[in-house]
Amino acid sequence: MKQVTIKDIAEIAGVSFSTVSRCLNDSSLVSDKTKSKVNKIADDLGFEFNAGARSMITSRAGTVGIIMPEQYKESNVNVYHSMLMNKLRTSLEKADMDLIVSHQQNHYSGQNNIIRLVTRNKVDGLIILLEDLSEESCEFLEKKSVPFVCIHYPPGKVVQDQDVVYTDHYMGGRLVAEHLLKKGNQTFVLIAEEEKHLEYRQREDGFCDTIEKAGFTVNRYYSDSSFDAARAVVSSNIEEIKEYDALFGSNDLMALGAMQAMRDAGMIMPADMSVVGYDDTEFCLYNNPGLTSIHQPREELAHISCDRLFMQIEKMKNGEQLLKKRISIQPVLVPRESS
């Protein structure tokens, strides 16, 4: 008997391959009605997700490489990326795929790990969590027609006509501003990231543009993206900062560091200062008061990225071209007691 595949279900249901995959993954991007229809067809056909995904991706390795940023060892990067990594692992394991986690460059030999993984036939495709993919890596991947998807970071200079799935950080900053304005705040502090990485610049622009359009100004203080640095900056400027009534930290650790400095100075949140962070990490729940934050949709980032990669692999297997997409996912503000 012929093995039932996701493509078979898609044809019967009259929906796309990616829609079927999302239904089987219980993605929030698909309506309950469509999920019910697709899952009923799958049940009627005796479809088993893992077996189907494996038959769809008939490859030598059965493995996807995940390329993490060099800064992954730093807590300010690791906190969010580890949560995203867990979602990617879940999506890949549901598809019966193994994963190899690496960095773009070997720390000891200086060798390009992306080239090494591909030339040694270790992986069937790559999910890349890098702000800047090197020209060497990008040229190699395109020359060798290696399936890959860039995830989380907005499209950079090197990656052009490729799949990129990322959060709309400008909208995230805008959501923070709209929340604070709705609460009646009128004087605003931004603890901005001093290295000006693209995702942080977009958060800053979304926040400041919205505040300024409402007729108010934003006072910026700069630090690196760690708890300790933000705490030190706020501590050294505490008399000025006390004059404001709302603070946005460019990530959760920066917001929490700022809150600690204000607590040290006898301030009470949100009575003296409304505070909002970004990333919606677990630390938001452990803080007292709970930290309002922007939730990056890591579940959807993982589902869509894996779907796009699997489609690339399938198309390549059949000698077909896949139109590459830049997919921007909308973040959500999660209100808590700090604001």
Short mmCIF file of C-alpha atoms in Angstrom, two decimals:
data_model
loop_
_atom_site.label_atom_id
_atom_site.label_comp_id
_atom_site.label_asym_id
_atom_site.label_seq_id
_atom_site.Cartn_x
_atom_site.Cartn_y
_atom_site.Cartn_z
CA MET A 1 0.00 0.00 0.00
CA LYS A 2 1.24 3.46 -0.91
CA GLN A 3 2.43 5.51 2.08
CA VAL A 4 0.13 8.49 2.71
CA THR A 5 1.98 11.81 2.67
CA ILE A 6 1.22 15.40 3.63
CA LYS A 7 1.00 16.20 -0.09
CA ASP A 8 -1.82 13.63 -0.46
CA ILE A 9 -3.76 15.24 2.39
CA ALA A 10 -3.23 18.72 0.91
CA GLU A 11 -4.65 17.64 -2.46
CA ILE A 12 -7.76 16.09 -0.89
CA ALA A 13 -8.35 19.01 1.48
CA GLY A 14 -7.77 21.60 -1.24
CA VAL A 15 -5.22 23.48 0.84
CA SER A 16 -1.48 24.09 0.61
CA PHE A 17 1.23 21.75 1.84
CA SER A 18 2.22 24.29 4.53
CA THR A 19 -1.38 24.56 5.77
CA VAL A 20 -1.52 20.79 6.31
CA SER A 21 1.77 20.90 8.19
CA ARG A 22 0.49 23.70 10.41
CA CYS A 23 -2.74 21.84 11.10
CA LEU A 24 -0.83 18.73 12.17
CA ASN A 25 1.37 20.94 14.37
CA ASP A 26 -1.74 22.60 15.86
CA SER A 27 -0.48 26.03 14.77
CA SER A 28 -2.45 29.12 15.81
CA LEU A 29 -2.05 30.43 12.24
CA VAL A 30 -4.81 28.09 11.00
CA SER A 31 -8.51 28.28 11.90
CA ASP A 32 -10.08 25.54 14.02
CA LYS A 33 -12.41 24.69 11.12
CA THR A 34 -9.50 24.01 8.77
CA LYS A 35 -7.62 22.05 11.44
CA SER A 36 -10.66 19.86 12.02
CA LYS A 37 -11.09 19.21 8.28
CA VAL A 38 -7.42 18.36 7.72
CA ASN A 39 -7.10 16.18 10.80
CA LYS A 40 -10.23 14.21 9.86
CA ILE A 41 -8.80 13.50 6.40
CA ALA A 42 -5.50 12.45 8.01
CA ASP A 43 -7.32 10.11 10.40
CA ASP A 44 -9.46 8.62 7.61
CA LEU A 45 -6.34 7.88 5.56
CA GLY A 46 -4.53 6.36 8.54
CA PHE A 47 -1.83 9.01 8.33
CA GLU A 48 0.92 9.02 10.97
CA PHE A 49 2.73 12.34 11.18
CA ASN A 50 6.25 11.15 11.80
CA ALA A 51 6.17 8.48 9.12
CA GLY A 52 4.62 10.90 6.66
CA ALA A 53 7.16 13.60 7.33
CA ARG A 54 9.98 11.14 6.94
CA SER A 55 8.63 9.85 3.63
CA MET A 56 8.23 13.44 2.45
CA ILE A 57 11.83 14.24 3.24
CA THR A 58 13.63 11.32 1.64
CA SER A 59 17.18 12.36 2.42
CA ARG A 60 20.48 10.79 3.30
CA ALA A 61 21.03 12.41 6.68
CA GLY A 62 17.56 12.94 8.15
CA THR A 63 19.15 15.81 10.03
CA VAL A 64 18.76 19.59 10.11
CA GLY A 65 21.61 21.85 11.19
CA ILE A 66 20.82 24.81 13.44
CA ILE A 67 23.42 27.58 13.30
CA MET A 68 23.44 29.70 16.46
CA PRO A 69 25.07 33.13 16.92
CA GLU A 70 28.56 33.39 18.40
CA GLN A 71 27.11 35.34 21.34
CA TYR A 72 24.86 32.42 22.32
CA LYS A 73 27.02 31.78 25.40
CA GLU A 74 26.13 35.25 26.73
CA SER A 75 23.10 35.29 29.02
CA ASN A 76 21.49 38.29 27.31
CA VAL A 77 21.43 36.31 24.03
CA ASN A 78 20.95 32.82 25.44
CA VAL A 79 17.79 33.60 27.40
CA TYR A 80 15.58 34.15 24.35
CA HIS A 81 17.46 31.92 21.89
CA SER A 82 17.25 28.90 24.18
CA MET A 83 13.45 29.24 24.27
CA LEU A 84 13.33 29.52 20.47
CA MET A 85 15.69 26.56 20.21
CA ASN A 86 13.27 24.43 22.26
CA LYS A 87 10.43 25.27 19.86
CA LEU A 88 12.59 24.38 16.86
CA ARG A 89 13.52 21.08 18.46
CA THR A 90 9.84 20.26 19.03
CA SER A 91 8.93 21.03 15.41
CA LEU A 92 11.82 18.97 14.02
CA GLU A 93 11.18 16.00 16.30
CA LYS A 94 7.52 15.97 15.26
CA ALA A 95 8.80 15.57 11.69
CA ASP A 96 11.10 12.73 12.82
CA MET A 97 14.17 14.84 12.04
CA ASP A 98 17.35 14.96 14.09
CA LEU A 99 19.22 18.19 14.68
CA ILE A 100 22.82 19.32 14.97
CA VAL A 101 23.54 22.61 16.74
CA SER A 102 26.63 24.53 15.67
CA HIS A 103 28.07 27.99 15.07
CA GLN A 104 29.13 29.57 11.80
CA GLN A 105 32.81 29.26 12.66
CA ASN A 106 34.84 26.68 14.58
CA HIS A 107 36.35 28.49 17.57
CA TYR A 108 39.61 26.53 17.44
CA SER A 109 40.36 25.89 13.77
CA GLY A 110 38.60 28.91 12.31
CA GLN A 111 36.95 26.58 9.77
CA ASN A 112 33.51 27.46 8.43
CA ASN A 113 31.15 25.00 10.12
CA ILE A 114 28.38 25.57 7.60
CA ILE A 115 30.64 24.45 4.75
CA ARG A 116 31.92 21.54 6.82
CA LEU A 117 28.45 20.24 7.72
CA VAL A 118 27.26 20.39 4.12
CA THR A 119 30.37 18.94 2.44
CA ARG A 120 30.43 16.04 4.91
CA ASN A 121 26.74 15.31 4.13
CA LYS A 122 25.83 15.80 7.78
CA VAL A 123 22.63 17.77 7.13
CA ASP A 124 19.81 18.01 4.61
CA GLY A 125 19.22 21.69 5.28
CA LEU A 126 19.95 24.50 7.71
CA ILE A 127 18.03 26.84 10.01
CA ILE A 128 20.24 29.87 10.56
CA LEU A 129 19.92 32.17 13.59
CA LEU A 130 22.51 34.76 12.62
CA GLU A 131 22.17 38.51 12.29
CA ASP A 132 24.85 38.52 9.59
CA LEU A 133 25.45 35.44 7.47
CA SER A 134 28.96 35.75 6.06
CA GLU A 135 29.40 36.27 2.32
CA GLU A 136 31.46 33.06 2.21
CA SER A 137 28.62 31.06 3.76
CA CYS A 138 25.92 32.65 1.63
CA GLU A 139 27.83 32.16 -1.64
CA PHE A 140 28.56 28.54 -0.74
CA LEU A 141 24.94 27.75 0.12
CA GLU A 142 23.66 29.31 -3.09
CA LYS A 143 26.32 27.65 -5.24
CA LYS A 144 25.57 24.23 -3.75
CA SER A 145 21.78 24.83 -3.73
CA VAL A 146 21.56 23.94 -0.05
CA PRO A 147 18.08 24.40 1.51
CA PHE A 148 18.23 26.94 4.32
CA VAL A 149 15.99 29.36 6.20
CA CYS A 150 17.13 32.41 8.15
CA ILE A 151 15.09 32.89 11.31
CA HIS A 152 14.48 35.49 14.04
CA TYR A 153 16.74 38.27 12.74
CA PRO A 154 15.41 40.78 10.19
CA PRO A 155 16.90 40.39 6.68
CA GLY A 156 20.51 41.61 6.65
CA LYS A 157 22.84 42.88 3.95
CA VAL A 158 24.00 39.52 2.61
CA VAL A 159 20.80 37.48 2.52
CA GLN A 160 18.69 38.66 -0.40
CA ASP A 161 16.43 36.22 -2.25
CA GLN A 162 16.13 33.63 0.51
CA ASP A 163 13.56 32.49 3.05
CA VAL A 164 13.67 34.77 6.09
CA VAL A 165 11.18 34.39 8.97
CA TYR A 166 11.39 37.10 11.60
CA THR A 167 9.55 39.20 14.17
CA ASP A 168 8.34 42.70 13.25
CA HIS A 169 10.39 44.51 15.90
CA TYR A 170 9.26 47.96 14.76
CA MET A 171 5.70 46.90 15.57
CA GLY A 172 6.92 45.56 18.91
CA GLY A 173 8.31 48.97 19.86
CA ARG A 174 5.11 50.60 18.67
CA LEU A 175 3.00 48.30 20.85
CA VAL A 176 5.02 49.33 23.91
CA ALA A 177 4.47 53.01 23.16
CA GLU A 178 0.75 52.59 22.53
CA HIS A 179 0.35 50.66 25.80
CA LEU A 180 2.09 53.35 27.87
CA LEU A 181 0.25 56.19 26.14
CA LYS A 182 -3.08 54.45 26.79
CA LYS A 183 -2.14 54.18 30.46
CA GLY A 184 -1.71 57.96 30.56
CA ASN A 185 2.07 58.16 30.80
CA GLN A 186 3.60 61.39 29.48
CA THR A 187 7.34 61.32 30.19
CA PHE A 188 9.40 58.49 28.72
CA VAL A 189 12.80 56.87 29.20
CA LEU A 190 14.31 54.31 26.82
CA ILE A 191 17.16 52.05 27.91
CA ALA A 192 18.55 51.46 24.41
CA GLU A 193 21.10 48.92 23.23
CA GLU A 194 24.38 50.71 22.54
CA GLU A 195 25.69 48.40 19.80
CA LYS A 196 22.72 49.25 17.59
CA HIS A 197 21.97 45.75 16.30
CA LEU A 198 19.23 45.87 13.69
CA GLU A 199 16.50 44.25 15.78
CA TYR A 200 17.18 46.69 18.63
CA ARG A 201 17.22 49.68 16.27
CA GLN A 202 13.82 48.65 14.97
CA ARG A 203 12.41 48.34 18.50
CA GLU A 204 13.80 51.77 19.36
CA ASP A 205 12.44 53.36 16.17
CA GLY A 206 8.97 51.86 16.63
CA PHE A 207 8.80 53.12 20.20
CA CYS A 208 10.23 56.61 19.62
CA ASP A 209 8.32 57.30 16.40
CA THR A 210 5.02 56.48 18.10
CA ILE A 211 5.76 58.53 21.23
CA GLU A 212 6.92 61.52 19.19
CA LYS A 213 3.87 61.37 16.90
CA ALA A 214 1.76 61.63 20.05
CA GLY A 215 3.53 64.91 20.90
CA PHE A 216 5.94 63.67 23.58
CA THR A 217 9.69 63.15 23.71
CA VAL A 218 11.89 60.18 24.68
CA ASN A 219 15.06 60.46 26.74
CA ARG A 220 17.52 57.72 25.75
CA TYR A 221 20.17 56.08 27.90
CA TYR A 222 22.49 53.51 26.34
CA SER A 223 23.96 50.29 27.75
CA ASP A 224 24.81 46.83 26.53
CA SER A 225 21.95 44.34 26.58
CA SER A 226 22.72 42.83 30.00
CA PHE A 227 21.04 43.15 33.40
CA ASP A 228 24.13 44.55 35.13
CA ALA A 229 24.87 47.19 32.49
CA ALA A 230 21.31 48.52 32.49
CA ARG A 231 21.25 48.57 36.28
CA ALA A 232 24.51 50.55 36.36
CA VAL A 233 23.29 53.10 33.80
CA VAL A 234 20.04 53.71 35.66
CA SER A 235 21.82 53.90 39.03
CA SER A 236 24.25 56.54 37.77
CA ASN A 237 21.40 58.63 36.33
CA ILE A 238 18.76 57.91 38.96
CA GLU A 239 18.02 61.54 39.92
CA GLU A 240 17.18 62.39 36.29
CA ILE A 241 15.24 59.18 35.73
CA LYS A 242 13.07 59.83 38.80
CA GLU A 243 11.54 62.74 36.87
CA TYR A 244 9.95 60.37 34.32
CA ASP A 245 6.89 58.14 34.65
CA ALA A 246 7.52 55.37 32.08
CA LEU A 247 10.55 53.29 31.06
CA PHE A 248 11.04 50.87 28.17
CA GLY A 249 13.94 48.42 28.38
CA SER A 250 15.00 47.10 24.95
CA ASN A 251 14.95 43.55 26.30
CA ASP A 252 13.71 41.93 29.50
CA LEU A 253 17.11 41.79 31.18
CA MET A 254 17.65 45.51 30.57
CA ALA A 255 14.19 46.33 31.93
CA LEU A 256 14.75 44.13 34.99
CA GLY A 257 18.18 45.69 35.63
CA ALA A 258 16.59 49.14 35.44
CA MET A 259 13.86 48.07 37.88
CA GLN A 260 16.45 46.80 40.35
CA ALA A 261 18.30 50.13 40.25
CA MET A 262 15.05 52.01 40.84
CA ARG A 263 14.12 49.71 43.73
CA ASP A 264 17.57 50.36 45.23
CA ALA A 265 16.71 54.07 45.10
CA GLY A 266 13.39 53.51 46.89
CA MET A 267 11.13 53.74 43.87
CA ILE A 268 7.98 51.61 43.55
CA MET A 269 6.72 50.15 40.28
CA PRO A 270 4.32 51.01 38.76
CA ALA A 271 3.38 53.81 41.19
CA ASP A 272 6.58 55.76 40.51
CA MET A 273 7.45 54.28 37.12
CA SER A 274 5.66 52.09 34.58
CA VAL A 275 8.14 49.60 33.10
CA VAL A 276 7.96 47.43 29.96
CA GLY A 277 10.50 44.92 28.60
CA TYR A 278 10.85 42.90 25.41
CA ASP A 279 11.05 39.12 24.70
CA ASP A 280 8.58 37.80 27.31
CA THR A 281 11.11 35.51 28.97
CA GLU A 282 10.33 33.49 32.10
CA PHE A 283 12.12 36.11 34.21
CA CYS A 284 9.10 38.37 33.67
CA LEU A 285 7.03 36.02 35.83
CA TYR A 286 9.61 35.69 38.61
CA ASN A 287 10.01 39.44 39.11
CA ASN A 288 7.88 41.35 41.62
CA PRO A 289 5.96 43.06 40.17
CA GLY A 290 5.56 40.90 37.08
CA LEU A 291 7.14 42.56 34.04
CA THR A 292 4.97 43.66 31.12
CA SER A 293 6.75 42.54 27.96
CA ILE A 294 6.53 41.99 24.21
CA HIS A 295 6.08 38.33 23.33
CA GLN A 296 8.08 37.30 20.29
CA PRO A 297 6.03 34.54 18.62
CA ARG A 298 8.70 31.84 18.90
CA GLU A 299 6.15 29.06 18.40
CA GLU A 300 5.10 30.46 15.02
CA LEU A 301 8.70 31.30 14.07
CA ALA A 302 9.67 27.67 14.65
CA HIS A 303 6.65 26.15 12.85
CA ILE A 304 6.90 28.38 9.79
CA SER A 305 10.68 28.08 9.51
CA CYS A 306 10.54 24.29 9.61
CA ASP A 307 7.65 24.27 7.10
CA ARG A 308 9.62 26.46 4.70
CA LEU A 309 12.73 24.30 5.06
CA PHE A 310 10.80 21.08 4.44
CA MET A 311 9.18 22.61 1.37
CA GLN A 312 12.60 23.61 0.04
CA ILE A 313 13.89 20.07 0.55
CA GLU A 314 10.83 18.56 -1.14
CA LYS A 315 10.98 20.95 -4.10
CA MET A 316 14.68 20.35 -4.57
CA LYS A 317 14.14 16.59 -4.48
CA ASN A 318 11.63 16.96 -7.32
CA GLY A 319 13.83 19.35 -9.28
CA GLU A 320 11.39 22.23 -8.76
CA GLN A 321 11.89 25.87 -7.81
CA LEU A 322 10.37 27.34 -4.64
CA LEU A 323 9.56 31.04 -4.51
CA LYS A 324 11.43 32.35 -1.48
CA LYS A 325 9.61 34.57 1.01
CA ARG A 326 10.31 37.11 3.69
CA ILE A 327 7.74 36.37 6.38
CA SER A 328 7.24 38.94 9.14
CA ILE A 329 5.43 37.70 12.28
CA GLN A 330 3.56 40.14 14.50
CA PRO A 331 4.52 40.29 18.20
CA VAL A 332 2.04 40.64 21.07
CA LEU A 333 2.18 42.75 24.22
CA VAL A 334 1.66 40.76 27.45
CA PRO A 335 0.53 43.15 30.21
CA ARG A 336 1.58 42.50 33.81
CA GLU A 337 1.77 44.45 37.05
CA SER A 338 4.87 46.56 36.21
CA SER A 339 2.83 48.88 33.98
#
